[in-house]
Coordinates of C-alpha atoms and ligand atoms in Angstrom, one line a residue:
M1163 CA -48.5 18.6 -37.5
N1164 CA -51.5 16.9 -35.9
L1165 CA -51.2 13.6 -37.6
N1166 CA -51.3 10.3 -35.8
I1167 CA -49.0 8.0 -37.5
K1168 CA -48.8 4.2 -36.5
F1169 CA -47.5 1.0 -38.1
T1170 CA -49.8 -1.7 -37.8
K1171 CA -49.8 -5.7 -38.8
E1172 CA -53.5 -6.0 -38.8
N1173 CA -55.6 -4.8 -41.6
I1174 CA -57.3 -2.2 -39.5
K1175 CA -60.6 -0.4 -40.5
S1176 CA -60.3 3.1 -41.7
D1177 CA -62.3 5.9 -43.5
I1178 CA -60.3 5.5 -46.8
E1179 CA -57.6 3.5 -48.3
I1180 CA -54.5 4.7 -50.2
V1181 CA -53.2 2.2 -52.8
F1182 CA -49.9 3.0 -54.5
I1183 CA -50.0 1.4 -57.8
N1184 CA -47.9 1.0 -60.9
Q1185 CA -48.8 -0.4 -64.4
E1186 CA -48.0 -3.8 -63.7
L1187 CA -50.2 -4.0 -60.5
L1188 CA -53.1 -2.3 -62.4
K1189 CA -53.2 -5.5 -64.8
K1190 CA -53.6 -7.5 -61.8
L1191 CA -56.7 -5.7 -60.1
P1192 CA -60.2 -7.5 -60.1
K1193 CA -61.8 -7.2 -63.5
N1194 CA -64.9 -4.9 -62.1
I1195 CA -62.2 -2.3 -60.5
A1196 CA -59.9 -2.4 -63.5
G1197 CA -62.9 -1.8 -65.8
I1198 CA -64.1 1.3 -63.6
L1199 CA -60.3 2.8 -63.7
S1200 CA -59.8 1.9 -67.3
L1201 CA -63.3 3.9 -68.0
Q1202 CA -61.9 7.0 -66.3
N1203 CA -58.4 6.6 -68.3
F1204 CA -56.4 5.8 -65.2
N1205 CA -53.1 4.4 -66.2
A1206 CA -51.3 4.4 -63.0
K1207 CA -48.6 6.7 -64.3
D1208 CA -46.3 8.3 -61.7
G1209 CA -48.4 11.0 -59.9
E1210 CA -51.7 10.1 -61.3
A1211 CA -54.5 9.8 -58.8
I1212 CA -58.2 8.6 -58.6
F1213 CA -60.8 8.2 -55.9
L1214 CA -63.1 5.3 -56.3
Q1215 CA -66.0 6.5 -54.0
N1216 CA -67.7 2.9 -53.8
D1217 CA -64.6 1.4 -52.5
K1218 CA -63.3 4.5 -50.5
I1219 CA -59.9 3.7 -52.2
L1220 CA -57.5 6.3 -53.7
Y1221 CA -55.4 4.7 -56.1
Y1222 CA -52.2 6.9 -56.6
G1223 CA -49.7 6.0 -59.3
A1224 CA -46.1 5.7 -58.2
I1225 CA -42.8 4.0 -59.4
L1226 CA -42.9 1.4 -56.4
D1227 CA -39.1 0.6 -56.5
D1228 CA -38.2 4.3 -56.7
I1229 CA -37.7 5.8 -53.0
D1230 CA -37.9 9.3 -54.5
S1231 CA -41.3 8.5 -56.1
I1232 CA -42.6 7.0 -53.0
R1233 CA -41.5 10.3 -50.8
E1234 CA -43.3 12.3 -53.3
A1235 CA -46.3 10.0 -53.6
G1236 CA -46.4 10.1 -49.6
A1237 CA -46.8 13.9 -49.9
K1238 CA -49.2 14.0 -52.9
A1239 CA -51.6 11.4 -51.7
I1240 CA -51.9 13.0 -48.3
R1241 CA -52.7 16.4 -49.7
I1242 CA -55.5 14.8 -51.8
A1243 CA -56.8 12.8 -48.8
K1244 CA -56.7 15.8 -46.7
K1245 CA -59.7 17.3 -48.7
Y1246 CA -62.0 14.6 -47.9
N1247 CA -64.2 14.7 -44.8
I1248 CA -62.3 11.7 -43.2
K1249 CA -60.7 10.7 -39.9
S1250 CA -58.5 8.0 -40.7
L1251 CA -56.8 6.4 -43.5
K1252 CA -54.5 3.3 -44.2
I1253 CA -51.9 2.8 -46.7
N1254 CA -49.8 0.0 -47.5
G1255 CA -46.2 0.1 -45.9
F1256 CA -42.8 -1.4 -47.4
E1257 CA -40.6 -4.2 -46.3
D1258 CA -37.6 -1.9 -46.5
S1259 CA -37.0 0.5 -43.7
N1260 CA -35.7 3.3 -46.0
F1261 CA -38.9 3.2 -48.2
N1262 CA -40.9 3.4 -45.0
Y1263 CA -38.8 6.4 -43.9
A1264 CA -39.2 8.1 -47.4
L1265 CA -43.2 7.5 -47.0
L1266 CA -43.1 8.8 -43.6
I1267 CA -41.0 12.1 -44.7
G1268 CA -43.3 12.6 -47.6
I1269 CA -46.5 12.4 -45.6
L1270 CA -45.1 14.8 -42.8
L1271 CA -43.6 17.2 -45.2
G1272 CA -46.3 17.0 -47.7
D1273 CA -49.0 17.8 -44.8
Y1274 CA -47.3 21.2 -44.1
E1275 CA -49.2 24.3 -44.7
F1276 CA -48.3 27.9 -43.5
V1277 CA -51.5 29.4 -42.1
D1278 CA -50.4 31.5 -39.3
Y1279 CA -51.6 34.8 -41.0
K1280 CA -55.1 33.4 -42.6
N1281 CA -58.5 34.1 -41.0
N1282 CA -60.3 31.7 -43.4
L1283 CA -59.1 28.3 -42.9
T1284 CA -60.4 25.2 -44.4
K1285 CA -60.6 22.6 -41.7
T1286 CA -59.3 19.3 -42.4
T1287 CA -60.4 16.3 -40.1
L1288 CA -57.9 13.9 -41.0
K1289 CA -56.1 12.6 -37.9
D1290 CA -55.0 9.0 -38.0
I1291 CA -52.8 7.5 -40.6
F1292 CA -52.2 3.6 -40.1
I1293 CA -49.3 2.1 -42.3
I1294 CA -49.7 -1.5 -42.8
A1295 CA -46.5 -3.3 -42.4
K1296 CA -44.9 -6.4 -40.7
K1297 CA -42.9 -4.5 -38.2
D1298 CA -43.5 -1.4 -36.0
Y1299 CA -40.7 0.7 -37.4
K1300 CA -40.2 2.4 -34.2
D1301 CA -37.0 3.9 -35.0
E1302 CA -37.9 5.3 -38.5
L1303 CA -41.1 6.8 -37.2
N1304 CA -39.1 8.4 -34.4
K1305 CA -36.5 9.7 -36.7
A1306 CA -39.1 11.1 -39.2
M1307 CA -41.1 13.0 -36.8
I1308 CA -37.9 14.7 -35.4
V1309 CA -36.6 15.5 -38.8
A1310 CA -39.8 16.5 -40.4
S1311 CA -40.7 18.9 -37.3
S1312 CA -37.4 20.5 -37.8
V1313 CA -37.9 21.0 -41.4
N1314 CA -41.3 22.3 -40.7
L1315 CA -39.8 24.6 -38.1
A1316 CA -37.5 26.0 -40.7
R1317 CA -40.4 26.5 -43.0
N1318 CA -42.4 28.3 -40.2
I1319 CA -39.6 30.8 -39.4
V1320 CA -38.7 31.4 -43.1
N1321 CA -42.5 31.8 -44.2
T1322 CA -42.8 34.5 -41.2
P1323 CA -43.1 38.0 -42.9
P1324 CA -40.1 40.5 -42.5
Q1325 CA -42.0 42.9 -40.2
D1326 CA -42.4 40.1 -37.6
C1327 CA -39.3 38.2 -38.2
T1328 CA -36.7 40.7 -37.5
P1329 CA -33.0 40.0 -36.5
I1330 CA -34.1 40.4 -33.0
A1331 CA -37.1 38.4 -33.3
L1332 CA -35.0 35.5 -35.0
A1333 CA -32.6 35.8 -32.2
D1334 CA -35.5 35.4 -29.6
I1335 CA -36.7 32.2 -31.7
A1336 CA -33.3 30.8 -31.3
K1337 CA -33.5 31.2 -27.8
K1338 CA -36.7 29.7 -27.6
I1339 CA -35.6 26.8 -29.3
A1340 CA -32.5 26.5 -27.4
K1341 CA -34.5 26.5 -24.1
D1342 CA -36.9 24.0 -25.2
S1343 CA -34.2 21.6 -26.4
S1344 CA -31.6 22.1 -23.7
L1345 CA -29.2 23.5 -26.1
D1346 CA -26.9 26.7 -24.9
C1347 CA -27.4 30.1 -26.6
K1348 CA -25.8 33.2 -27.0
I1349 CA -26.8 36.3 -28.7
G1350 CA -24.6 39.3 -29.7
D1351 CA -25.8 42.8 -30.1
I1352 CA -24.2 45.8 -31.8
K1353 CA -21.5 46.1 -29.0
F1354 CA -20.7 42.5 -29.4
L1355 CA -20.2 42.7 -33.3
Q1356 CA -17.9 45.9 -32.7
K1357 CA -16.0 44.0 -30.2
E1358 CA -15.5 41.3 -32.5
K1359 CA -14.5 43.7 -35.1
M1360 CA -17.4 42.4 -37.7
E1361 CA -17.5 45.4 -39.7
L1362 CA -19.0 43.7 -42.7
I1363 CA -22.2 42.5 -40.8
L1364 CA -22.2 46.0 -39.3
S1365 CA -22.2 47.6 -42.6
V1366 CA -24.7 45.5 -44.1
A1367 CA -27.0 46.4 -41.2
R1368 CA -26.3 50.1 -40.8
A1369 CA -29.2 51.5 -42.8
S1370 CA -31.9 49.3 -41.2
T1371 CA -33.9 50.5 -38.3
E1372 CA -33.8 46.9 -37.1
E1373 CA -30.6 46.1 -35.1
P1374 CA -28.5 43.1 -36.2
R1375 CA -27.8 40.1 -34.1
F1376 CA -25.2 37.5 -33.9
I1377 CA -26.7 34.1 -32.9
E1378 CA -24.7 31.1 -31.6
I1379 CA -26.5 28.1 -30.5
A1380 CA -24.7 25.0 -29.3
Y1381 CA -25.4 21.3 -28.8
K1382 CA -22.5 19.8 -26.5
P1383 CA -23.0 16.2 -25.7
K1384 CA -20.7 14.6 -22.8
K1385 CA -18.8 12.2 -25.3
S1386 CA -18.1 14.1 -28.4
K1387 CA -15.8 12.8 -31.1
K1388 CA -15.8 15.7 -33.4
R1389 CA -17.1 19.2 -33.8
I1390 CA -19.3 20.7 -36.5
V1391 CA -19.8 24.3 -37.0
L1392 CA -22.8 25.3 -39.0
V1393 CA -23.0 29.0 -40.3
G1394 CA -26.3 30.4 -41.8
K1395 CA -27.2 33.5 -43.7
G1396 CA -29.9 35.3 -42.0
L1397 CA -31.0 38.1 -44.0
T1398 CA -34.5 38.7 -42.7
Y1399 CA -35.0 41.1 -45.5
D1400 CA -32.7 41.9 -48.7
S1401 CA -33.8 44.7 -50.5
G1402 CA -30.6 45.0 -52.2
G1403 CA -29.5 48.1 -50.3
L1404 CA -28.3 50.9 -52.6
S1405 CA -27.8 48.5 -55.4
L1406 CA -31.7 48.2 -55.0
K1407 CA -33.6 45.2 -56.3
P1408 CA -36.1 45.7 -58.8
A1409 CA -39.8 45.2 -57.5
D1410 CA -40.2 41.8 -59.0
F1411 CA -37.1 40.7 -57.5
M1412 CA -37.7 41.8 -54.1
T1413 CA -40.7 39.7 -53.3
T1414 CA -39.8 36.5 -51.4
M1415 CA -36.8 38.2 -50.2
K1416 CA -38.0 37.6 -46.8
A1417 CA -36.7 34.1 -47.5
D1418 CA -33.2 35.2 -47.5
K1419 CA -33.0 34.0 -44.0
G1420 CA -33.5 30.4 -45.2
G1421 CA -29.8 29.4 -44.4
G1422 CA -30.1 30.5 -41.2
C1423 CA -33.4 29.1 -40.3
A1424 CA -32.0 25.7 -41.7
V1425 CA -29.3 25.9 -39.0
L1426 CA -32.0 26.5 -36.2
G1427 CA -33.9 23.6 -37.9
V1428 CA -30.8 21.3 -37.6
M1429 CA -29.9 22.4 -34.1
Q1430 CA -33.6 21.4 -33.0
A1431 CA -33.3 18.0 -34.8
I1432 CA -29.7 17.3 -33.3
A1433 CA -30.9 18.2 -29.8
R1434 CA -33.4 15.3 -30.2
L1435 CA -31.6 12.9 -32.1
K1436 CA -28.6 13.1 -29.5
P1437 CA -25.6 12.0 -31.8
N1438 CA -22.1 12.0 -30.2
V1439 CA -20.8 14.9 -32.1
E1440 CA -20.8 18.6 -31.1
V1441 CA -22.6 21.2 -33.2
V1442 CA -22.7 24.8 -33.0
G1443 CA -24.8 26.9 -35.2
I1444 CA -23.8 30.4 -36.0
I1445 CA -26.2 33.0 -37.7
G1446 CA -25.6 36.4 -38.9
A1447 CA -29.0 38.0 -38.7
T1448 CA -29.7 41.4 -40.4
E1449 CA -31.7 43.3 -42.8
N1450 CA -30.2 44.9 -45.9
M1451 CA -31.9 48.2 -46.4
I1452 CA -31.5 51.7 -48.0
G1453 CA -30.9 55.1 -46.4
G1454 CA -28.7 58.0 -45.7
N1455 CA -26.2 55.8 -43.6
A1456 CA -26.5 52.9 -46.0
Y1457 CA -23.1 51.3 -47.0
K1458 CA -22.3 52.1 -50.5
P1459 CA -20.7 50.7 -53.7
D1460 CA -17.1 51.9 -53.6
D1461 CA -16.9 51.5 -49.8
I1462 CA -13.9 49.6 -48.7
L1463 CA -14.6 47.6 -45.6
K1464 CA -12.3 45.8 -43.3
S1465 CA -13.3 42.2 -42.5
R1466 CA -13.0 40.1 -39.4
E1467 CA -10.2 38.2 -40.9
G1468 CA -8.3 41.4 -41.9
I1469 CA -9.0 41.2 -45.7
M1470 CA -10.2 44.4 -47.3
I1471 CA -13.1 44.1 -49.6
E1472 CA -14.1 46.6 -52.1
V1473 CA -17.9 46.6 -52.2
K1474 CA -19.1 46.9 -55.8
N1475 CA -22.6 45.9 -55.3
T1476 CA -24.7 46.2 -52.0
D1477 CA -26.9 43.4 -53.1
A1478 CA -24.0 40.9 -52.8
E1479 CA -24.4 41.3 -49.0
G1480 CA -24.9 37.7 -48.0
R1481 CA -21.2 36.8 -48.6
L1482 CA -20.1 40.0 -46.5
V1483 CA -22.2 38.6 -43.5
L1484 CA -21.0 35.1 -44.0
A1485 CA -17.4 36.1 -44.3
D1486 CA -17.5 37.6 -40.7
C1487 CA -19.3 34.6 -39.5
L1488 CA -16.9 32.1 -41.0
S1489 CA -14.0 33.9 -39.5
Y1490 CA -15.6 33.5 -36.0
A1491 CA -16.6 29.8 -36.9
Q1492 CA -12.8 28.9 -37.5
D1493 CA -11.9 30.2 -34.0
L1494 CA -14.1 27.4 -32.7
K1495 CA -11.4 25.0 -34.1
P1496 CA -14.1 22.9 -36.1
D1497 CA -13.6 19.5 -37.7
F1498 CA -16.2 20.7 -40.4
I1499 CA -17.6 23.8 -41.3
I1500 CA -20.8 24.1 -43.3
D1501 CA -22.3 27.1 -44.4
L1502 CA -26.1 27.6 -45.8
A1503 CA -27.1 30.4 -47.7
T1504 CA -29.6 31.8 -50.2
L1505 CA -26.6 33.3 -51.9
T1506 CA -26.9 33.8 -55.5
G1507 CA -29.7 34.2 -58.3
A1508 CA -26.9 32.6 -60.5
C1509 CA -26.9 29.4 -58.5
V1510 CA -30.7 29.1 -59.4
V1511 CA -30.0 30.0 -63.2
G1512 CA -27.2 27.4 -63.1
L1513 CA -28.8 24.6 -61.5
G1514 CA -32.6 25.2 -61.7
E1515 CA -34.8 26.0 -58.6
Y1516 CA -34.7 22.4 -57.3
T1517 CA -31.2 21.9 -56.7
S1518 CA -28.7 23.4 -54.2
G1519 CA -24.9 23.9 -55.1
I1520 CA -22.3 22.6 -53.0
M1521 CA -18.9 24.1 -53.3
G1522 CA -15.6 23.9 -51.4
Y1523 CA -11.9 22.8 -51.9
N1524 CA -12.1 19.3 -50.7
K1525 CA -13.2 17.3 -53.6
K1526 CA -13.8 14.0 -51.6
L1527 CA -16.0 16.0 -49.0
N1528 CA -18.0 17.4 -51.7
K1529 CA -18.8 14.0 -53.2
E1530 CA -19.7 12.9 -49.7
F1531 CA -21.9 15.5 -49.0
E1532 CA -23.5 15.1 -52.3
K1533 CA -24.2 11.4 -51.6
V1534 CA -25.7 12.2 -48.4
A1535 CA -28.0 14.8 -49.7
S1536 CA -29.2 12.6 -52.2
K1537 CA -29.9 10.1 -49.7
S1538 CA -31.9 12.3 -47.4
G1539 CA -33.9 13.1 -50.6
E1540 CA -32.5 16.5 -51.3
L1541 CA -31.2 17.4 -54.7
M1542 CA -27.6 18.9 -54.6
A1543 CA -24.7 19.3 -57.1
I1544 CA -21.2 20.2 -56.9
L1545 CA -20.3 23.5 -58.6
P1546 CA -16.5 23.0 -59.3
F1547 CA -14.0 26.0 -58.4
N1548 CA -11.0 26.8 -60.8
R1549 CA -8.3 28.9 -61.1
H1550 CA -9.5 31.3 -63.9
L1551 CA -12.8 32.0 -61.7
E1552 CA -10.7 32.7 -58.8
K1553 CA -9.1 35.9 -60.7
L1554 CA -12.7 37.5 -61.3
I1555 CA -13.1 38.9 -57.8
D1556 CA -9.7 40.7 -57.9
S1557 CA -10.0 44.4 -56.8
K1558 CA -7.8 47.2 -58.1
N1559 CA -8.4 49.2 -54.6
A1560 CA -8.6 46.5 -52.0
D1561 CA -7.6 42.8 -51.4
I1562 CA -10.9 41.5 -53.2
S1563 CA -14.0 43.0 -54.6
N1564 CA -17.5 41.6 -53.2
V1565 CA -18.6 40.7 -56.9
S1566 CA -17.0 39.1 -60.1
S1567 CA -16.1 41.2 -63.0
T1568 CA -18.3 39.1 -65.2
R1569 CA -21.8 37.8 -64.8
Y1570 CA -20.9 34.3 -65.8
G1571 CA -20.2 31.6 -63.0
G1572 CA -21.8 33.9 -60.4
A1573 CA -22.6 31.1 -57.9
I1574 CA -19.1 29.9 -58.1
T1575 CA -17.4 33.2 -57.8
A1576 CA -19.5 33.9 -54.7
G1577 CA -18.4 30.6 -53.3
I1578 CA -14.8 31.5 -54.1
F1579 CA -15.3 34.8 -52.3
L1580 CA -16.3 33.0 -49.1
G1581 CA -13.1 30.6 -49.7
K1582 CA -11.0 33.7 -49.1
F1583 CA -12.1 33.8 -45.6
I1584 CA -11.2 30.1 -44.8
R1585 CA -7.8 29.9 -43.5
K1586 CA -5.3 27.4 -44.9
E1587 CA -5.9 24.9 -42.2
Y1588 CA -9.6 24.7 -42.5
K1589 CA -9.6 24.7 -46.3
D1590 CA -10.3 21.0 -46.5
K1591 CA -12.9 21.2 -43.7
W1592 CA -15.5 23.4 -45.3
I1593 CA -18.3 23.1 -47.3
H1594 CA -20.5 26.0 -48.9
L1595 CA -24.2 25.1 -49.6
D1596 CA -26.0 27.7 -51.9
I1597 CA -29.7 27.0 -51.4
A1598 CA -31.0 29.9 -53.3
G1599 CA -32.8 27.6 -55.7
P1600 CA -34.9 25.3 -53.4
A1601 CA -35.2 27.4 -50.3
F1602 CA -38.5 29.2 -51.5
V1603 CA -41.1 27.4 -53.6
E1604 CA -43.2 29.4 -55.9
K1605 CA -44.8 26.4 -57.5
E1606 CA -45.6 23.2 -55.4
W1607 CA -43.0 20.2 -56.2
D1608 CA -42.0 17.0 -54.6
I1609 CA -42.7 17.1 -51.0
N1610 CA -42.8 20.9 -50.9
S1611 CA -45.9 23.1 -51.1
F1612 CA -46.0 26.8 -51.7
G1613 CA -43.5 28.8 -49.5
A1614 CA -40.2 28.1 -47.7
S1615 CA -39.1 24.6 -48.0
G1616 CA -36.7 24.1 -45.2
A1617 CA -34.1 23.2 -47.8
G1618 CA -30.7 22.1 -46.3
V1619 CA -32.2 20.7 -42.8
R1620 CA -32.3 17.1 -44.1
S1621 CA -28.9 16.8 -45.7
V1622 CA -27.1 18.5 -42.9
V1623 CA -28.9 16.3 -40.1
E1624 CA -27.7 13.2 -42.4
F1625 CA -24.1 14.6 -42.6
V1626 CA -24.0 15.1 -38.8
L1627 CA -25.3 11.4 -38.1
K1628 CA -22.8 10.3 -40.5
V1629 CA -20.0 12.0 -38.7
A1630 CA -21.3 10.8 -35.4
N1631 CA -21.2 7.0 -36.8
G1632 CA -17.6 7.7 -37.5
A1633 CA -18.1 7.4 -41.4
Ligands
LIG1950 N1 -30.3 37.0 -51.9 C1 -29.7 37.2 -53.0 C2 -29.7 35.9 -53.7 C3 -31.1 35.2 -54.2 C4 -31.6 35.6 -55.4 C5 -31.5 34.5 -53.4 C6 -32.6 34.8 -55.7 C7 -32.7 33.8 -53.7 C8 -33.3 34.0 -54.9 C9 -28.4 37.9 -52.8 O1 -28.0 38.7 -51.7 C10 -28.3 38.5 -54.2 O2 -29.0 39.5 -54.3 N2 -27.3 38.2 -54.8 C11 -27.0 38.9 -56.1 C12 -25.4 39.0 -56.2 C13 -25.0 39.7 -57.4 C14 -25.2 41.2 -56.9 C15 -23.5 39.4 -57.7 C16 -27.5 38.2 -57.2 O3 -27.7 36.8 -57.0 O4 -28.2 38.8 -58.0
LIG1951 ZN1 -28.8 40.7 -51.9
LIG1952 ZN1 -29.2 38.1 -49.9

């Protein structure tokens, strides 16, 4: 992210100008320009763009009173502008601070590209962006820079291929983030996992030649009102294990660490935003591989909570890793526990690839989170638990099975499985986010380019800030 963004009152000189426009404004344009636009069939529809070379103006159709449209317009217009050989551009800001924030987030996240592994890069020359507005919107700019760089950090880690982002490498990244942002960081190795009786994580990890790691990273302000514990699924690769994934389903499974990486992104943002609330991030980092010593369908495992689990499918490994992490998380006596995981394909089938699932026993908290997520610009929807679905993970040989007896409602039965590891006193304090849909983008949408999206970061940051503000 090398862009310089500045709000300015004056109508500064720049190489090109971006004008967001709707049908009404299109009608008000001077006749000569309207004529040229009409000649080219430009109707200022949402997402429609046209560049007038003589005037050096990029007209971009948007719904000007819709904040989601403006965020997306910021992202898409920047992507178009980056293709030109220009150093600077100006764009009209808004009078509303939320709209300006959305525009900034759009620009900063739309600008992201993952190029670490490319030899032949197309150079972009764009450096300066001037947003014309009446105020300098310092707070919005500051927050947008922090949040966007944390989303982009999560994206970078998720995009890193699995041979380089191993569990140990992920732990090293966490240590570096902690060091750079003055956070506490503890890394647990196999011995630690054994001491903590985390047999579920150890079993999932066993067939991999890469050792698992337990990552704990904490932000502890002096005057903290509440403690929030975040738990992230950090599968640096999910081959499915002995219940092996078909080849087509295995690609993109480097993104199975999306929840864990979102936790790292949030931790970095929180370290910089400095709210008065303690935040601890926990990540269970491992691979799920095959081999002679792999854990098997039919194994019965003892979780850290003591609950016995019959493994029916080794590809349902995320819930096993999370179960041990959630157990540890509750020992920290949190006021809220939020887990983030690319947990089920069923969630993607149910909600589509743009929306994350929110689950948990506390209906009010679910609704609050849904609202915060929507305000942050992320799509999330509540998936309701019910007592009939609860029965589907019963096991004949152990306390519960790691998969449901039917394939229907798979996102919810996975959520219910996690819920079994939440003690009574924490049931109302817990939220599970299934980010399997939006975590990895196979076709560019909204402010997301191809690859990791950093799903979850914006919503959870907003939630932490809301708790800090006492709401
Ligand atoms: N990591 C996958 C879930 C996933 C699927 C994430 C697609 C992103 C995109 C998870 O570990 C998994 O494989 N879940 C199984 C569960 C099943 C065996 C009950 C699934 O969803 O098929
Ligand atoms: Zn799996
Ligand atoms: Zn997985």
